[in-house]
CSV table of C-alpha atoms and ligand atoms in Angstrom, one decimal:
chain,number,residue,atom,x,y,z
A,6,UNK,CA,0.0,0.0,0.0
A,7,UNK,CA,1.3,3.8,-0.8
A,8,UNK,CA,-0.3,6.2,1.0
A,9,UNK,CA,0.4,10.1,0.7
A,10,UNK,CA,0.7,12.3,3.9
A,11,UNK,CA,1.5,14.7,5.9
A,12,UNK,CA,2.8,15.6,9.4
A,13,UNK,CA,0.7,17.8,11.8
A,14,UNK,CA,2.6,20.9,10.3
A,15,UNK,CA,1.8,20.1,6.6
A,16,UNK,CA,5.2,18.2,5.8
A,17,UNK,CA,4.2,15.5,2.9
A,18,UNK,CA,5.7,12.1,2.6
A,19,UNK,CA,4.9,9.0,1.8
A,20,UNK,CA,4.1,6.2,3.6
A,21,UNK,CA,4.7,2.5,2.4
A,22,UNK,CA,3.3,-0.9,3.8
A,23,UNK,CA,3.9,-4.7,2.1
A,24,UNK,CA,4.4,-8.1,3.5
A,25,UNK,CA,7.7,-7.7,4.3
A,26,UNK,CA,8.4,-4.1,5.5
A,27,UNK,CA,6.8,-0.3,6.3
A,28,UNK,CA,8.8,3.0,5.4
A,29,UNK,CA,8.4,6.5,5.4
A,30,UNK,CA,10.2,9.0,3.0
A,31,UNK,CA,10.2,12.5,2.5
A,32,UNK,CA,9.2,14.6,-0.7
A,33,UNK,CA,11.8,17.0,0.6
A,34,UNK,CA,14.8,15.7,0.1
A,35,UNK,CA,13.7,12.0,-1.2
A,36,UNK,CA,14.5,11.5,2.4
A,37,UNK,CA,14.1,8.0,3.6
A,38,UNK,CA,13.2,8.3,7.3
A,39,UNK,CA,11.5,5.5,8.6
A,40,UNK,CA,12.2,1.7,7.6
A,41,UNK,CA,11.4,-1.5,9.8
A,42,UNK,CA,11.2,-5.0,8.8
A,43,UNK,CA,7.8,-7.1,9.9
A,44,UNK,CA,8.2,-8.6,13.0
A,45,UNK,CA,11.8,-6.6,13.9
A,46,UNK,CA,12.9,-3.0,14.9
A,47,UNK,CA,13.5,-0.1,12.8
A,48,UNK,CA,16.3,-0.7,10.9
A,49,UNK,CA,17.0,3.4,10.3
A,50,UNK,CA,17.5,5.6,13.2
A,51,UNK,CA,15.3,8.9,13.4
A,52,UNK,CA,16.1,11.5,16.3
A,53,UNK,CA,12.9,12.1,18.6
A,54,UNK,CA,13.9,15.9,17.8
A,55,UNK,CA,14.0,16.1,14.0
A,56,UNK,CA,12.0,18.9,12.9
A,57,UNK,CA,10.3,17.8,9.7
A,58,UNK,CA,10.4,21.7,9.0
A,59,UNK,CA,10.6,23.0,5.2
A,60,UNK,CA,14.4,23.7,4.4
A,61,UNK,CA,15.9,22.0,7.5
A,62,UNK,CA,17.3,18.5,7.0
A,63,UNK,CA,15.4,15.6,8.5
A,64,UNK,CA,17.9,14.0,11.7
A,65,UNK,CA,18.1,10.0,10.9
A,66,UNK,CA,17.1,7.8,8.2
A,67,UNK,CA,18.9,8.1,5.1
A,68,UNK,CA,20.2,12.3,4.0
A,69,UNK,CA,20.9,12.4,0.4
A,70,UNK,CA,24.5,14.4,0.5
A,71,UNK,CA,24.4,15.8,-3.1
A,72,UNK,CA,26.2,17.6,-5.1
A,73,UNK,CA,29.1,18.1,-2.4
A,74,UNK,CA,29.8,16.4,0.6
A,75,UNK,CA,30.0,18.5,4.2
A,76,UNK,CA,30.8,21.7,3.8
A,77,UNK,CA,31.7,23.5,0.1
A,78,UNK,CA,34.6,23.4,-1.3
A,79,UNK,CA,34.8,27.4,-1.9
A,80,UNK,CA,32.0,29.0,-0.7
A,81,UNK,CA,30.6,28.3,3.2
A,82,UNK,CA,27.6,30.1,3.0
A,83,UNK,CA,25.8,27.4,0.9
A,84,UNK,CA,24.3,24.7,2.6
A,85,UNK,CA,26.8,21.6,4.2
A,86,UNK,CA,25.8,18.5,2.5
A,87,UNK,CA,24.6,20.2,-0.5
A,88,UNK,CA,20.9,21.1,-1.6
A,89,UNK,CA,19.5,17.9,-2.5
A,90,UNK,CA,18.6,16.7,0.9
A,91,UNK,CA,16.5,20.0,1.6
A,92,UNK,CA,15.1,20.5,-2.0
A,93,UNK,CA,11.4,18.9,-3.5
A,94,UNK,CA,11.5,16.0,-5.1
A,95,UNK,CA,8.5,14.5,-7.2
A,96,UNK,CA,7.7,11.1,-7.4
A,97,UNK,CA,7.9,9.8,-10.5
A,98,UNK,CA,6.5,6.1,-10.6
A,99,UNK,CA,5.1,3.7,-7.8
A,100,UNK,CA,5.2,0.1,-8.0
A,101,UNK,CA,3.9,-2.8,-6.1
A,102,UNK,CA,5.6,-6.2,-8.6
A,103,UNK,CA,4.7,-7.9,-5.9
A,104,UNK,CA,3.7,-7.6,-2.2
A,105,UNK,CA,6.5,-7.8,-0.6
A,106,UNK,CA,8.5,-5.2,-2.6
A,107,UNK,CA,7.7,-1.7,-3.1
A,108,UNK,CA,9.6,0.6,-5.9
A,109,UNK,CA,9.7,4.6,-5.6
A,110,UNK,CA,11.3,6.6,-8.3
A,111,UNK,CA,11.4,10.0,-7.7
A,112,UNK,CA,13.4,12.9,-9.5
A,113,UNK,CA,15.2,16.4,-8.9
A,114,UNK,CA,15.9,18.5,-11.8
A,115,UNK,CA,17.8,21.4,-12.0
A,116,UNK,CA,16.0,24.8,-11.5
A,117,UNK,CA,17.0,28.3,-11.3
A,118,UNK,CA,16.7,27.4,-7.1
A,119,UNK,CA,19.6,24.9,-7.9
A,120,UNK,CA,21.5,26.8,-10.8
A,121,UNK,CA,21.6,29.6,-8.2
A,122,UNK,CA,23.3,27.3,-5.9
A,123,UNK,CA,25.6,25.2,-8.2
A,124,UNK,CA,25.6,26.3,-12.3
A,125,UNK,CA,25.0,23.1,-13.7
A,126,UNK,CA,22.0,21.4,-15.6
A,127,UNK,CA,21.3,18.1,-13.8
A,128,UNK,CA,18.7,15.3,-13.6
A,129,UNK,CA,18.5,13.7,-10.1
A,130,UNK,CA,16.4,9.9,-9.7
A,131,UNK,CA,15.9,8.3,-6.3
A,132,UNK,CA,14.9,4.9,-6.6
A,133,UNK,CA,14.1,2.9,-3.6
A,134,UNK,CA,13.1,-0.4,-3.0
A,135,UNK,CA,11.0,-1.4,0.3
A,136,UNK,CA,11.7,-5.2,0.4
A,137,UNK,CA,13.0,-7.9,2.4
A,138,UNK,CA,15.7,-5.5,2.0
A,139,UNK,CA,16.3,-1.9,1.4
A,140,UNK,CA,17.7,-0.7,-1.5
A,141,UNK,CA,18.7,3.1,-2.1
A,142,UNK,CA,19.9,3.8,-5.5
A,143,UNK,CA,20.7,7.7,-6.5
A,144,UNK,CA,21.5,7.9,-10.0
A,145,UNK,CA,23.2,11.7,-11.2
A,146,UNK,CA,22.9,12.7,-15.0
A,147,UNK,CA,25.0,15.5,-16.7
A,148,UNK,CA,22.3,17.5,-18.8
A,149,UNK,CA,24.7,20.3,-19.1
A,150,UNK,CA,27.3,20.9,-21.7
A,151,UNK,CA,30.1,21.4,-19.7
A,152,UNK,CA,31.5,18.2,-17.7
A,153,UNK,CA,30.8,18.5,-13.2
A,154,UNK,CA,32.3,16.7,-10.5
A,155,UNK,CA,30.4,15.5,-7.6
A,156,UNK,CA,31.1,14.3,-4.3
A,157,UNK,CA,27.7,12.5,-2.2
A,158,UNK,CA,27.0,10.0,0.2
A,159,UNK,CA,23.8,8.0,1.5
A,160,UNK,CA,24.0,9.1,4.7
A,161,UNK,CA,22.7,6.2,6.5
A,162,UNK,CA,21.6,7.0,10.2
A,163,UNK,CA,21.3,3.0,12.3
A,164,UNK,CA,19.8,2.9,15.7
A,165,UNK,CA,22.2,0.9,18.0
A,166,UNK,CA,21.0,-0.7,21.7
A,167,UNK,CA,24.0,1.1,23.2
A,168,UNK,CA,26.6,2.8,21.4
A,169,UNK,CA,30.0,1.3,23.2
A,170,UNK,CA,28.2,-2.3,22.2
A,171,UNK,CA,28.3,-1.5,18.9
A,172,UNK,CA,31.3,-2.6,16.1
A,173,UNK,CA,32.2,-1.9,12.5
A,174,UNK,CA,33.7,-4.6,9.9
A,175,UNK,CA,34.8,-4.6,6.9
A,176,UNK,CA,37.2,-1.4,7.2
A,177,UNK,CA,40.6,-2.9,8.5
A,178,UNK,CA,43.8,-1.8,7.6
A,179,UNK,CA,41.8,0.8,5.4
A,180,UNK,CA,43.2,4.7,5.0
A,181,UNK,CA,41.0,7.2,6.5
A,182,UNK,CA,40.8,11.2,7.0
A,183,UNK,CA,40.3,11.6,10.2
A,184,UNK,CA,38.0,15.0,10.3
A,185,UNK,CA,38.6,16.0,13.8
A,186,UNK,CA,42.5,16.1,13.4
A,187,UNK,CA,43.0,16.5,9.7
A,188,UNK,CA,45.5,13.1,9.8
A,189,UNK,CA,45.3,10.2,7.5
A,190,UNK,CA,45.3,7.1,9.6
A,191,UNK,CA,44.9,3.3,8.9
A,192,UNK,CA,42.0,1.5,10.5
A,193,UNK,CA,43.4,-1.4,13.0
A,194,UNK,CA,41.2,-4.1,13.4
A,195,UNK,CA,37.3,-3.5,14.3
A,196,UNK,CA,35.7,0.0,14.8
A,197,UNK,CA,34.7,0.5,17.9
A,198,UNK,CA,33.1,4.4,19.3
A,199,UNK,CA,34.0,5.6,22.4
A,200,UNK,CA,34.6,9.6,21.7
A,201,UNK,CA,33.6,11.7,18.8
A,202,UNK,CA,34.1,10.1,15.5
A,203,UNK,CA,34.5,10.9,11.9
A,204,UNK,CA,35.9,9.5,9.6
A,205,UNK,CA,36.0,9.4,5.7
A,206,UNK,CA,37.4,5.9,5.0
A,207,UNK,CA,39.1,6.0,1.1
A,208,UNK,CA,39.3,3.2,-1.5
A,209,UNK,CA,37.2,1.0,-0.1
A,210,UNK,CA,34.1,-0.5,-1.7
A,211,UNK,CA,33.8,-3.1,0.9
A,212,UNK,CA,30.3,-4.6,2.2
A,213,UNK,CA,30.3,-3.7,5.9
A,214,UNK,CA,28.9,-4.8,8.7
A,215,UNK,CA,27.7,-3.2,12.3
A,216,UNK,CA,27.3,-5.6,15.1
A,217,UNK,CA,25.1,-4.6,18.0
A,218,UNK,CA,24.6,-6.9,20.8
A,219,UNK,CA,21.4,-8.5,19.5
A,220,UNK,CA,21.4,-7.1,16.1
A,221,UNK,CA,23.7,-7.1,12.9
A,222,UNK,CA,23.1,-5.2,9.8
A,223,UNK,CA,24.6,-5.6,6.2
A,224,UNK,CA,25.7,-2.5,4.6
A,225,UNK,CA,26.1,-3.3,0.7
A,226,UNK,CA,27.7,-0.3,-1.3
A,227,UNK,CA,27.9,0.0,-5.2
A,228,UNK,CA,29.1,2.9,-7.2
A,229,UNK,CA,31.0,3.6,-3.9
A,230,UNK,CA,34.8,3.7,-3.3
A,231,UNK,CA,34.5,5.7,0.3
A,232,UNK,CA,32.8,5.3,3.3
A,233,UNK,CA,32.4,7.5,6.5
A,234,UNK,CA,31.7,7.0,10.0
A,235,UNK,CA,29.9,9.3,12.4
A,236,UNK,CA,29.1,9.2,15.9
A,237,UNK,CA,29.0,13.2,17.5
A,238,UNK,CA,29.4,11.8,21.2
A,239,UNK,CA,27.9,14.0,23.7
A,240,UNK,CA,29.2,17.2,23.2
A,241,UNK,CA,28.3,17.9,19.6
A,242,UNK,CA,24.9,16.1,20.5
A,243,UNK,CA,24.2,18.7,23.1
A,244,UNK,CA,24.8,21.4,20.8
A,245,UNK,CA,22.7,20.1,18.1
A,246,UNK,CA,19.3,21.3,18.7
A,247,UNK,CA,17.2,18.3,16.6
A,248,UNK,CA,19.6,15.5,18.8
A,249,UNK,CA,18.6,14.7,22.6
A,250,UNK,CA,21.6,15.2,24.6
A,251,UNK,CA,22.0,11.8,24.8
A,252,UNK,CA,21.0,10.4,21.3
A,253,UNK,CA,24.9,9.6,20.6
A,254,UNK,CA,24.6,6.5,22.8
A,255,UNK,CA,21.9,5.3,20.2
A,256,UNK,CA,22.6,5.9,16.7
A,257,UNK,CA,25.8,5.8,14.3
A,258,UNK,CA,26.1,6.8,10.8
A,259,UNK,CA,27.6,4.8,8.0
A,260,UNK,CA,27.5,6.0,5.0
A,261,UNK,CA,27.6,4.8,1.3
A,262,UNK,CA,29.8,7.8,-0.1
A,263,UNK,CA,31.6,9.6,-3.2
A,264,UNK,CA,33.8,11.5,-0.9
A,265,UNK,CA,37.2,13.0,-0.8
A,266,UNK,CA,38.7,11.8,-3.7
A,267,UNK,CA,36.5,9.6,-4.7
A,268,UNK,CA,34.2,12.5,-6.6
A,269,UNK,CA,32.7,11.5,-9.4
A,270,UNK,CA,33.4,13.4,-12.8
A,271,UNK,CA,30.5,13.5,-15.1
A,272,UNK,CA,31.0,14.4,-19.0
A,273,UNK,CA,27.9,15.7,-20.1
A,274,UNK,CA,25.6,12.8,-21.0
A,275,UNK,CA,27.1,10.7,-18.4
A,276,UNK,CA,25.3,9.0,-15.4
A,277,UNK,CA,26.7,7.4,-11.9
A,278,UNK,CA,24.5,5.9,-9.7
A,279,UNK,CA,25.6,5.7,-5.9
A,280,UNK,CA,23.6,2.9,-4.4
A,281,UNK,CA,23.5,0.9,-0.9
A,282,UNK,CA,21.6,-2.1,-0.1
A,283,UNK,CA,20.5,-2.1,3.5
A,284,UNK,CA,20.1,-5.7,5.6
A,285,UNK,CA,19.3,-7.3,8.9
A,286,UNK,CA,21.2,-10.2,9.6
A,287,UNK,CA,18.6,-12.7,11.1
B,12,TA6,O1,28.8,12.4,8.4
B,12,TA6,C1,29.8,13.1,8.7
B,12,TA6,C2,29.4,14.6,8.8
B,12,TA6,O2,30.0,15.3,7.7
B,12,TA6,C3,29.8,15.2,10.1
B,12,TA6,O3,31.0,16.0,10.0
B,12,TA6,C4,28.6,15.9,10.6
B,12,TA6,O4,28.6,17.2,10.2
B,12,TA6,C5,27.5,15.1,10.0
B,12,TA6,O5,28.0,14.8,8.7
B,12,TA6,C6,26.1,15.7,10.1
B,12,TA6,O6,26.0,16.8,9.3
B,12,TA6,P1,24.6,17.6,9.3
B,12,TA6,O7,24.8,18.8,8.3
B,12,TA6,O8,23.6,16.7,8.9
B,12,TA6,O9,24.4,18.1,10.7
């Protein structure tokens, strides 16, 4: 079932329910915010505090980091993360091929809001998949006539039972920036959080997995070479007004990324599609 609606405040999304899953996502931003598996948890994190306001990001799920990755390169008065993840998309096609799988397409096209914000003529199509398993696929064509770069990432929030239970595999003895210091490190072992954390890990196109203590989900990237890892601990949580104090303890973000140097250069014509496929380990 697809059902269009809106929050108490007006913000639309749309709601999907089959056999094998429910999810919620966000015309703003083709934001993926909600997704659970029948019979199990949520599989996405969503903070308690995210404002579902026009313009301001959603705090969980799955952020569409597009056409640069944190802040500008150049210019730090345009939005961090780019404009895709707080700019209308439409939805293109629904499909139910069966009922357990649900397909969303949905589209951003360059406008003069966009070409105001980065010069380029683009096409930009979401498609996700609401399955046994969730599938995120986010496919960038050059319409212009001048080749772009692009740097994005699927900026995959996961709700975790306590964060110092929690473990990363997949990444050992890979290079990473290390944003808090500015260093480029190599990853010994398994990840484990206990401080701030983030982390852009390069040349990697590794399928990851996060351990909890009852839980383990399958991270599966494609069109990916980089992947970052995000926990704010508790003082950037405090200062961030749609995150509880607290909420590091329960979430950490891995995410399916073009980052650093692993932007994408587009001649115009060209496509690259940046896609994760999302799993719980049963
Ligand atoms: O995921 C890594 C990161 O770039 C962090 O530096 C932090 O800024 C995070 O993204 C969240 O960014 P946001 O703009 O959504 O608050």
């Amino acid at each position: 079932m697809i059902t269009n609606k809106q929050t108490p405040t007006g913000f639309e999304y749309i709601e999907i329910q089959n056999k094998s899953a429910t999810a919620q996502i966000a015309l703003q931003g083709g934001h993926l915010f909600h997704y659970q598996q029948t019979r199990k948890k949520p599989l996405l994190w969503l903070s308690e505090k995210s404002m579902f306001e026009t313009g301001k990001a959603i705090r969980g799920g799955i952020p569409l980091c597009w056409p640069w990755f944190g802040k500008h390169p150049t210019d730090t008065d345009l939005p961090q993360h780019g404009f895709a993840r707080i700019s209308p998309f439409e939805l293109l096609e629904s499909n139910e091929p069966n009922e357990h799988t649900t397909e969303l397409l949905l589209q951003l096209q360059s406008s003069t809001q966009t070409l105001a914000l980065w010069p380029y003529q683009f096409q930009l199509r979401l498609r996700i998949t609401i399955g046994p398993r969730l599938t995120v696929a986010l496919t960038t064509r050059n319409c212009d006539t001048e080749s772009f770069s692009i740097t994005s990432a699927l900026h995959s929030y996961f709700p975790v039972s306590y964060i110092s239970y929690a473990s990363v595999e997949g990444l050992d003895q890979t290079m990473y920036w290390d944003a808090l210091t500015g260093e480029t490190k190599t990853q010994q072992g398994t990840i484990r959080i206990s401080g701030e954390v983030d982390r852009v890990y390069e040349k990697t196109t590794n399928p990851l997995l996060l351990l909890d203590r009852e839980r383990t989900f399958q991270i599966i990237p494609e069109g990916s070479a980089s992947a970052v890892v995000w926990n704010p601990w508790k003082e950037k949580s405090m200062k961030m007004a749609d995150m509880e104090d607290d909420a590091y303890n329960s979430m950490l973000c891995i995410e399916t990324a073009n980052a650093r140097e692993d932007a994408r250069r587009l001649a115009p014509g060209e496509e690259h599609t940046l896609q994760v496929t999302i799993n719980e380990s049963d």
